[in-house]
Amino acid sequence: MGLERKHINIAGTGYEGVMLFLVEILCCAGKKVLISDCTVEHSMEGYFPCVKGLDPKNTVVDYGGIGYTVMNPKENNIRSLEDVGKDYDIVFKLKDLRELTNNTELNIFILDERAGSINELQNVKQGTQSILIINDYTGAVKRRIENTAEKLDISKVYILPPYVRDRKLEILAGYNDRFKFKGLSREKKEMLIELTGLLCPDLIKKEIIKAYKQASEGGRK
């Protein structure tokens, strides 16, 4: 499975840390990345420093090469995502699970085992391409997750066990201008490297490893 469209839906809960690390890797690999926040709460906005005079609801705000903008589909917005994202290689569209209706695009679901998350995922319509990432996996509802993945015809499932250091690095990413994540667990590192390859099939493994190393040490200079 490779990237067939440059627009990718991201939905779930607790995805902010994974998103910060992933987009930094992509930027270090030479890709222009835009995060389009289509959620109700815009929780991702709090992970970026405020830029005086720039409102992400009205424009794309650049944070060290990563574009961020708010596109609320329930508001009358004269901006078109196609126009806003035309100069970017990859556009991540952050969505609420209950609002995810366009399943012709690649969907990446990032969540944990809590009932609210899994129950909402079960109500999503089957899409064409989907990836599931389970954070802090304990195996408590293993069968429920397997059944849900089968129902949605999810092509790839990443199981990420709970690691205190991983969680610490994700929290710190929200307080720093650069998203350092050197020392991530093997499972999360392998997931990020593999995802980068899936999203950018033009990159060879050596380029991805180099981009990961650069990103994990603080990103582009």
PDB file of C-alpha atoms in Angstrom:
ATOM      1  CA  MET A   1       0.000   0.000   0.000  1.00  0.00           C
ATOM      2  CA  GLY A   2       1.404   3.366  -1.004  1.00  0.00           C
ATOM      3  CA  LEU A   3       0.090   6.897  -1.055  1.00  0.00           C
ATOM      4  CA  GLU A   4      -2.445   7.247  -3.868  1.00  0.00           C
ATOM      5  CA  ARG A   5      -3.784  10.643  -2.772  1.00  0.00           C
ATOM      6  CA  LYS A   6      -2.040  13.403  -0.917  1.00  0.00           C
ATOM      7  CA  HIS A   7      -4.983  13.990   1.444  1.00  0.00           C
ATOM      8  CA  ILE A   8      -4.968  11.687   4.479  1.00  0.00           C
ATOM      9  CA  ASN A   9      -7.628  11.579   7.202  1.00  0.00           C
ATOM     10  CA  ILE A  10      -6.439  11.312  10.817  1.00  0.00           C
ATOM     11  CA  ALA A  11      -9.065  10.478  13.435  1.00  0.00           C
ATOM     12  CA  GLY A  12      -9.226   9.203  16.985  1.00  0.00           C
ATOM     13  CA  THR A  13      -7.913  10.356  20.357  1.00  0.00           C
ATOM     14  CA  GLY A  14      -4.456  11.106  21.706  1.00  0.00           C
ATOM     15  CA  TYR A  15      -2.916  11.331  18.238  1.00  0.00           C
ATOM     16  CA  GLU A  16      -1.082  14.613  18.777  1.00  0.00           C
ATOM     17  CA  GLY A  17       2.304  13.160  19.748  1.00  0.00           C
ATOM     18  CA  VAL A  18       2.378  10.658  16.897  1.00  0.00           C
ATOM     19  CA  MET A  19       1.388  13.400  14.452  1.00  0.00           C
ATOM     20  CA  LEU A  20       4.127  15.761  15.626  1.00  0.00           C
ATOM     21  CA  PHE A  21       6.785  13.080  15.245  1.00  0.00           C
ATOM     22  CA  LEU A  22       5.488  11.888  11.862  1.00  0.00           C
ATOM     23  CA  VAL A  23       5.269  15.321  10.247  1.00  0.00           C
ATOM     24  CA  GLU A  24       8.754  16.208  11.488  1.00  0.00           C
ATOM     25  CA  ILE A  25      10.146  13.044   9.862  1.00  0.00           C
ATOM     26  CA  LEU A  26       8.364  13.882   6.623  1.00  0.00           C
ATOM     27  CA  CYS A  27       9.736  17.433   6.674  1.00  0.00           C
ATOM     28  CA  CYS A  28      13.255  16.131   7.255  1.00  0.00           C
ATOM     29  CA  ALA A  29      12.692  13.875   4.236  1.00  0.00           C
ATOM     30  CA  GLY A  30      12.036  16.978   2.127  1.00  0.00           C
ATOM     31  CA  LYS A  31       8.225  16.885   2.090  1.00  0.00           C
ATOM     32  CA  LYS A  32       6.019  19.938   2.555  1.00  0.00           C
ATOM     33  CA  VAL A  33       3.360  19.019   5.081  1.00  0.00           C
ATOM     34  CA  LEU A  34       0.095  20.729   6.028  1.00  0.00           C
ATOM     35  CA  ILE A  35      -2.087  19.850   9.017  1.00  0.00           C
ATOM     36  CA  SER A  36      -5.676  20.858   8.349  1.00  0.00           C
ATOM     37  CA  ASP A  37      -7.610  20.744  11.624  1.00  0.00           C
ATOM     38  CA  CYS A  38     -11.235  19.884  10.885  1.00  0.00           C
ATOM     39  CA  THR A  39     -12.105  18.821  14.441  1.00  0.00           C
ATOM     40  CA  VAL A  40     -14.529  20.599  16.741  1.00  0.00           C
ATOM     41  CA  GLU A  41     -12.093  21.206  19.606  1.00  0.00           C
ATOM     42  CA  HIS A  42      -8.912  21.907  17.570  1.00  0.00           C
ATOM     43  CA  SER A  43      -6.810  20.272  20.291  1.00  0.00           C
ATOM     44  CA  MET A  44      -3.776  20.145  17.990  1.00  0.00           C
ATOM     45  CA  GLU A  45      -3.579  23.945  17.960  1.00  0.00           C
ATOM     46  CA  GLY A  46      -2.316  23.906  21.545  1.00  0.00           C
ATOM     47  CA  TYR A  47       0.759  21.932  20.468  1.00  0.00           C
ATOM     48  CA  PHE A  48       2.071  24.808  18.376  1.00  0.00           C
ATOM     49  CA  PRO A  49       3.373  28.174  19.662  1.00  0.00           C
ATOM     50  CA  CYS A  50       1.065  31.111  19.105  1.00  0.00           C
ATOM     51  CA  VAL A  51       2.170  33.424  16.321  1.00  0.00           C
ATOM     52  CA  LYS A  52       1.099  36.996  17.054  1.00  0.00           C
ATOM     53  CA  GLY A  53      -1.132  38.458  14.387  1.00  0.00           C
ATOM     54  CA  LEU A  54      -1.781  35.144  12.617  1.00  0.00           C
ATOM     55  CA  ASP A  55      -5.006  33.213  13.114  1.00  0.00           C
ATOM     56  CA  PRO A  56      -4.986  29.603  11.815  1.00  0.00           C
ATOM     57  CA  LYS A  57      -8.715  29.940  11.158  1.00  0.00           C
ATOM     58  CA  ASN A  58      -7.953  32.489   8.452  1.00  0.00           C
ATOM     59  CA  THR A  59      -4.575  31.442   7.102  1.00  0.00           C
ATOM     60  CA  VAL A  60      -1.927  28.738   7.138  1.00  0.00           C
ATOM     61  CA  VAL A  61       0.515  29.339   9.989  1.00  0.00           C
ATOM     62  CA  ASP A  62       4.001  27.957   9.399  1.00  0.00           C
ATOM     63  CA  TYR A  63       5.767  26.377  12.356  1.00  0.00           C
ATOM     64  CA  GLY A  64       9.311  25.587  11.279  1.00  0.00           C
ATOM     65  CA  GLY A  65       8.218  24.188   7.926  1.00  0.00           C
ATOM     66  CA  ILE A  66       5.004  22.534   9.137  1.00  0.00           C
ATOM     67  CA  GLY A  67       1.818  24.246   8.028  1.00  0.00           C
ATOM     68  CA  TYR A  68      -1.212  24.339  10.341  1.00  0.00           C
ATOM     69  CA  THR A  69      -4.665  25.675   9.586  1.00  0.00           C
ATOM     70  CA  VAL A  70      -8.201  25.279  10.921  1.00  0.00           C
ATOM     71  CA  MET A  71     -10.927  24.287   8.468  1.00  0.00           C
ATOM     72  CA  ASN A  72     -14.252  23.810  10.254  1.00  0.00           C
ATOM     73  CA  PRO A  73     -16.674  22.225   7.773  1.00  0.00           C
ATOM     74  CA  LYS A  74     -19.675  23.379   9.855  1.00  0.00           C
ATOM     75  CA  GLU A  75     -18.748  27.039   9.459  1.00  0.00           C
ATOM     76  CA  ASN A  76     -19.134  29.140   6.341  1.00  0.00           C
ATOM     77  CA  ASN A  77     -15.538  29.206   5.207  1.00  0.00           C
ATOM     78  CA  ILE A  78     -14.646  30.761   1.880  1.00  0.00           C
ATOM     79  CA  ARG A  79     -11.329  28.938   1.809  1.00  0.00           C
ATOM     80  CA  SER A  80     -11.131  25.693  -0.108  1.00  0.00           C
ATOM     81  CA  LEU A  81      -8.887  22.933   1.251  1.00  0.00           C
ATOM     82  CA  GLU A  82      -7.881  22.139  -2.322  1.00  0.00           C
ATOM     83  CA  ASP A  83      -6.619  25.704  -2.734  1.00  0.00           C
ATOM     84  CA  VAL A  84      -5.054  25.898   0.724  1.00  0.00           C
ATOM     85  CA  GLY A  85      -3.206  22.600   0.294  1.00  0.00           C
ATOM     86  CA  LYS A  86      -2.191  22.926  -3.339  1.00  0.00           C
ATOM     87  CA  ASP A  87       1.417  23.836  -2.506  1.00  0.00           C
ATOM     88  CA  TYR A  88       1.936  20.916  -0.092  1.00  0.00           C
ATOM     89  CA  ASP A  89       3.066  17.369  -0.781  1.00  0.00           C
ATOM     90  CA  ILE A  90       0.932  15.851   1.981  1.00  0.00           C
ATOM     91  CA  VAL A  91      -2.174  17.216   3.722  1.00  0.00           C
ATOM     92  CA  PHE A  92      -3.242  15.582   6.987  1.00  0.00           C
ATOM     93  CA  LYS A  93      -6.899  16.271   7.717  1.00  0.00           C
ATOM     94  CA  LEU A  94      -7.657  15.899  11.425  1.00  0.00           C
ATOM     95  CA  LYS A  95     -11.229  14.634  11.810  1.00  0.00           C
ATOM     96  CA  ASP A  96     -13.599  13.652  14.610  1.00  0.00           C
ATOM     97  CA  LEU A  97     -14.495   9.969  14.237  1.00  0.00           C
ATOM     98  CA  ARG A  98     -18.216  10.737  14.204  1.00  0.00           C
ATOM     99  CA  GLU A  99     -17.695  13.213  11.367  1.00  0.00           C
ATOM    100  CA  LEU A 100     -15.577  10.957   9.159  1.00  0.00           C
ATOM    101  CA  THR A 101     -17.587  10.592   5.965  1.00  0.00           C
ATOM    102  CA  ASN A 102     -15.042  10.643   3.126  1.00  0.00           C
ATOM    103  CA  ASN A 103     -13.754   7.086   3.042  1.00  0.00           C
ATOM    104  CA  THR A 104     -12.303   7.270  -0.451  1.00  0.00           C
ATOM    105  CA  GLU A 105      -9.117   8.676   1.082  1.00  0.00           C
ATOM    106  CA  LEU A 106      -6.529   6.962   3.243  1.00  0.00           C
ATOM    107  CA  ASN A 107      -7.700   6.877   6.868  1.00  0.00           C
ATOM    108  CA  ILE A 108      -5.325   6.563   9.823  1.00  0.00           C
ATOM    109  CA  PHE A 109      -7.134   5.842  13.087  1.00  0.00           C
ATOM    110  CA  ILE A 110      -5.077   6.559  16.220  1.00  0.00           C
ATOM    111  CA  LEU A 111      -6.644   5.720  19.569  1.00  0.00           C
ATOM    112  CA  ASP A 112      -6.424   3.615  22.721  1.00  0.00           C
ATOM    113  CA  GLU A 113      -8.481   0.793  24.203  1.00  0.00           C
ATOM    114  CA  ARG A 114     -11.011   2.949  26.045  1.00  0.00           C
ATOM    115  CA  ALA A 115     -14.615   2.039  25.319  1.00  0.00           C
ATOM    116  CA  GLY A 116     -15.536   5.473  23.980  1.00  0.00           C
ATOM    117  CA  SER A 117     -12.833   5.319  21.326  1.00  0.00           C
ATOM    118  CA  ILE A 118     -13.476   1.732  20.212  1.00  0.00           C
ATOM    119  CA  ASN A 119     -17.269   2.196  20.173  1.00  0.00           C
ATOM    120  CA  GLU A 120     -16.982   5.277  17.960  1.00  0.00           C
ATOM    121  CA  LEU A 121     -14.625   3.443  15.614  1.00  0.00           C
ATOM    122  CA  GLN A 122     -17.178   0.635  15.231  1.00  0.00           C
ATOM    123  CA  ASN A 123     -19.655   3.160  13.803  1.00  0.00           C
ATOM    124  CA  VAL A 124     -17.296   4.336  11.033  1.00  0.00           C
ATOM    125  CA  LYS A 125     -18.202   3.161   7.539  1.00  0.00           C
ATOM    126  CA  GLN A 126     -15.804   0.831   5.777  1.00  0.00           C
ATOM    127  CA  GLY A 127     -13.291   2.740   3.642  1.00  0.00           C
ATOM    128  CA  THR A 128     -10.946   1.969   0.799  1.00  0.00           C
ATOM    129  CA  GLN A 129      -7.667   2.170   2.733  1.00  0.00           C
ATOM    130  CA  SER A 130      -7.335   2.300   6.511  1.00  0.00           C
ATOM    131  CA  ILE A 131      -4.575   1.966   9.105  1.00  0.00           C
ATOM    132  CA  LEU A 132      -5.244   1.453  12.817  1.00  0.00           C
ATOM    133  CA  ILE A 133      -2.797   2.479  15.557  1.00  0.00           C
ATOM    134  CA  ILE A 134      -3.564   1.417  19.133  1.00  0.00           C
ATOM    135  CA  ASN A 135      -1.631   3.364  21.763  1.00  0.00           C
ATOM    136  CA  ASP A 136      -0.935   1.984  25.266  1.00  0.00           C
ATOM    137  CA  TYR A 137      -2.165  -1.470  24.246  1.00  0.00           C
ATOM    138  CA  THR A 138      -2.797  -3.906  27.115  1.00  0.00           C
ATOM    139  CA  GLY A 139      -4.752  -6.617  25.288  1.00  0.00           C
ATOM    140  CA  ALA A 140      -7.773  -6.130  27.548  1.00  0.00           C
ATOM    141  CA  VAL A 141     -10.157  -5.936  24.572  1.00  0.00           C
ATOM    142  CA  LYS A 142      -8.062  -7.783  22.013  1.00  0.00           C
ATOM    143  CA  ARG A 143     -11.019  -9.604  20.426  1.00  0.00           C
ATOM    144  CA  ARG A 144     -13.091  -6.413  20.185  1.00  0.00           C
ATOM    145  CA  ILE A 145     -10.262  -4.624  18.369  1.00  0.00           C
ATOM    146  CA  GLU A 146      -9.687  -7.564  16.020  1.00  0.00           C
ATOM    147  CA  ASN A 147     -13.398  -7.737  15.149  1.00  0.00           C
ATOM    148  CA  THR A 148     -13.550  -3.989  14.538  1.00  0.00           C
ATOM    149  CA  ALA A 149     -10.479  -4.077  12.304  1.00  0.00           C
ATOM    150  CA  GLU A 150     -11.984  -6.947  10.313  1.00  0.00           C
ATOM    151  CA  LYS A 151     -15.348  -5.190   9.980  1.00  0.00           C
ATOM    152  CA  LEU A 152     -13.697  -2.037   8.621  1.00  0.00           C
ATOM    153  CA  ASP A 153     -11.336  -4.054   6.401  1.00  0.00           C
ATOM    154  CA  ILE A 154      -8.369  -2.292   7.967  1.00  0.00           C
ATOM    155  CA  SER A 155      -5.243  -3.287   6.058  1.00  0.00           C
ATOM    156  CA  LYS A 156      -2.663  -2.578   8.773  1.00  0.00           C
ATOM    157  CA  VAL A 157      -2.820  -2.568  12.580  1.00  0.00           C
ATOM    158  CA  TYR A 158      -0.018  -1.242  14.786  1.00  0.00           C
ATOM    159  CA  ILE A 159      -0.060  -2.339  18.432  1.00  0.00           C
ATOM    160  CA  LEU A 160       1.981  -0.020  20.676  1.00  0.00           C
ATOM    161  CA  PRO A 161       2.502  -1.173  24.297  1.00  0.00           C
ATOM    162  CA  PRO A 162       2.562   1.448  27.077  1.00  0.00           C
ATOM    163  CA  TYR A 163       5.997   2.974  27.679  1.00  0.00           C
ATOM    164  CA  VAL A 164       6.546   5.817  30.136  1.00  0.00           C
ATOM    165  CA  ARG A 165       9.376   7.299  28.042  1.00  0.00           C
ATOM    166  CA  ASP A 166       7.223   7.366  24.887  1.00  0.00           C
ATOM    167  CA  ARG A 167       4.470   9.186  26.745  1.00  0.00           C
ATOM    168  CA  LYS A 168       6.956  11.606  28.296  1.00  0.00           C
ATOM    169  CA  LEU A 169       8.422  12.496  24.890  1.00  0.00           C
ATOM    170  CA  GLU A 170       4.930  13.076  23.455  1.00  0.00           C
ATOM    171  CA  ILE A 171       4.038  15.396  26.352  1.00  0.00           C
ATOM    172  CA  LEU A 172       7.294  17.337  26.038  1.00  0.00           C
ATOM    173  CA  ALA A 173       6.666  17.804  22.311  1.00  0.00           C
ATOM    174  CA  GLY A 174       3.751  20.060  23.186  1.00  0.00           C
ATOM    175  CA  TYR A 175       6.002  22.393  25.169  1.00  0.00           C
ATOM    176  CA  ASN A 176       8.971  22.698  22.809  1.00  0.00           C
ATOM    177  CA  ASP A 177       9.429  24.371  19.435  1.00  0.00           C
ATOM    178  CA  ARG A 178      11.298  21.311  18.190  1.00  0.00           C
ATOM    179  CA  PHE A 179       9.851  17.854  18.656  1.00  0.00           C
ATOM    180  CA  LYS A 180      12.785  15.785  19.895  1.00  0.00           C
ATOM    181  CA  PHE A 181      11.973  12.114  20.332  1.00  0.00           C
ATOM    182  CA  LYS A 182      15.290  10.303  20.476  1.00  0.00           C
ATOM    183  CA  GLY A 183      14.893   7.128  22.532  1.00  0.00           C
ATOM    184  CA  LEU A 184      11.383   6.137  21.472  1.00  0.00           C
ATOM    185  CA  SER A 185      10.446   2.499  21.972  1.00  0.00           C
ATOM    186  CA  ARG A 186      11.322   0.053  19.212  1.00  0.00           C
ATOM    187  CA  GLU A 187       7.631  -0.480  18.410  1.00  0.00           C
ATOM    188  CA  LYS A 188       6.855   3.201  17.947  1.00  0.00           C
ATOM    189  CA  LYS A 189      10.063   3.861  16.018  1.00  0.00           C
ATOM    190  CA  GLU A 190       9.348   0.999  13.602  1.00  0.00           C
ATOM    191  CA  MET A 191       5.760   2.206  13.159  1.00  0.00           C
ATOM    192  CA  LEU A 192       6.872   5.758  12.302  1.00  0.00           C
ATOM    193  CA  ILE A 193       9.498   4.527   9.834  1.00  0.00           C
ATOM    194  CA  GLU A 194       7.065   2.160   8.149  1.00  0.00           C
ATOM    195  CA  LEU A 195       4.340   4.814   7.959  1.00  0.00           C
ATOM    196  CA  THR A 196       6.772   7.238   6.344  1.00  0.00           C
ATOM    197  CA  GLY A 197       7.545   4.633   3.702  1.00  0.00           C
ATOM    198  CA  LEU A 198       3.851   3.959   3.066  1.00  0.00           C
ATOM    199  CA  LEU A 199       3.053   7.641   2.703  1.00  0.00           C
ATOM    200  CA  CYS A 200       6.124   8.352   0.558  1.00  0.00           C
ATOM    201  CA  PRO A 201       6.860   5.325  -1.647  1.00  0.00           C
ATOM    202  CA  ASP A 202       9.360   7.455  -3.584  1.00  0.00           C
ATOM    203  CA  LEU A 203      11.715   7.422  -0.587  1.00  0.00           C
ATOM    204  CA  ILE A 204      14.201   4.597  -0.179  1.00  0.00           C
ATOM    205  CA  LYS A 205      14.792   3.024   3.248  1.00  0.00           C
ATOM    206  CA  LYS A 206      18.145   4.776   3.690  1.00  0.00           C
ATOM    207  CA  GLU A 207      16.519   8.184   3.170  1.00  0.00           C
ATOM    208  CA  ILE A 208      13.767   7.374   5.672  1.00  0.00           C
ATOM    209  CA  ILE A 209      16.236   6.242   8.343  1.00  0.00           C
ATOM    210  CA  LYS A 210      18.262   9.418   7.820  1.00  0.00           C
ATOM    211  CA  ALA A 211      15.121  11.579   8.097  1.00  0.00           C
ATOM    212  CA  TYR A 212      14.032   9.766  11.256  1.00  0.00           C
ATOM    213  CA  LYS A 213      17.429  10.286  12.902  1.00  0.00           C
ATOM    214  CA  GLN A 214      17.477  13.966  12.018  1.00  0.00           C
ATOM    215  CA  ALA A 215      13.905  14.485  13.215  1.00  0.00           C
ATOM    216  CA  SER A 216      14.393  12.612  16.483  1.00  0.00           C
ATOM    217  CA  GLU A 217      17.385  14.808  17.335  1.00  0.00           C
ATOM    218  CA  GLY A 218      15.482  18.053  16.882  1.00  0.00           C
ATOM    219  CA  GLY A 219      14.670  18.295  13.198  1.00  0.00           C
ATOM    220  CA  ARG A 220      15.856  20.725  10.580  1.00  0.00           C
ATOM    221  CA  LYS A 221      18.432  23.339  11.595  1.00  0.00           C
TER     222      LYS A 221
END
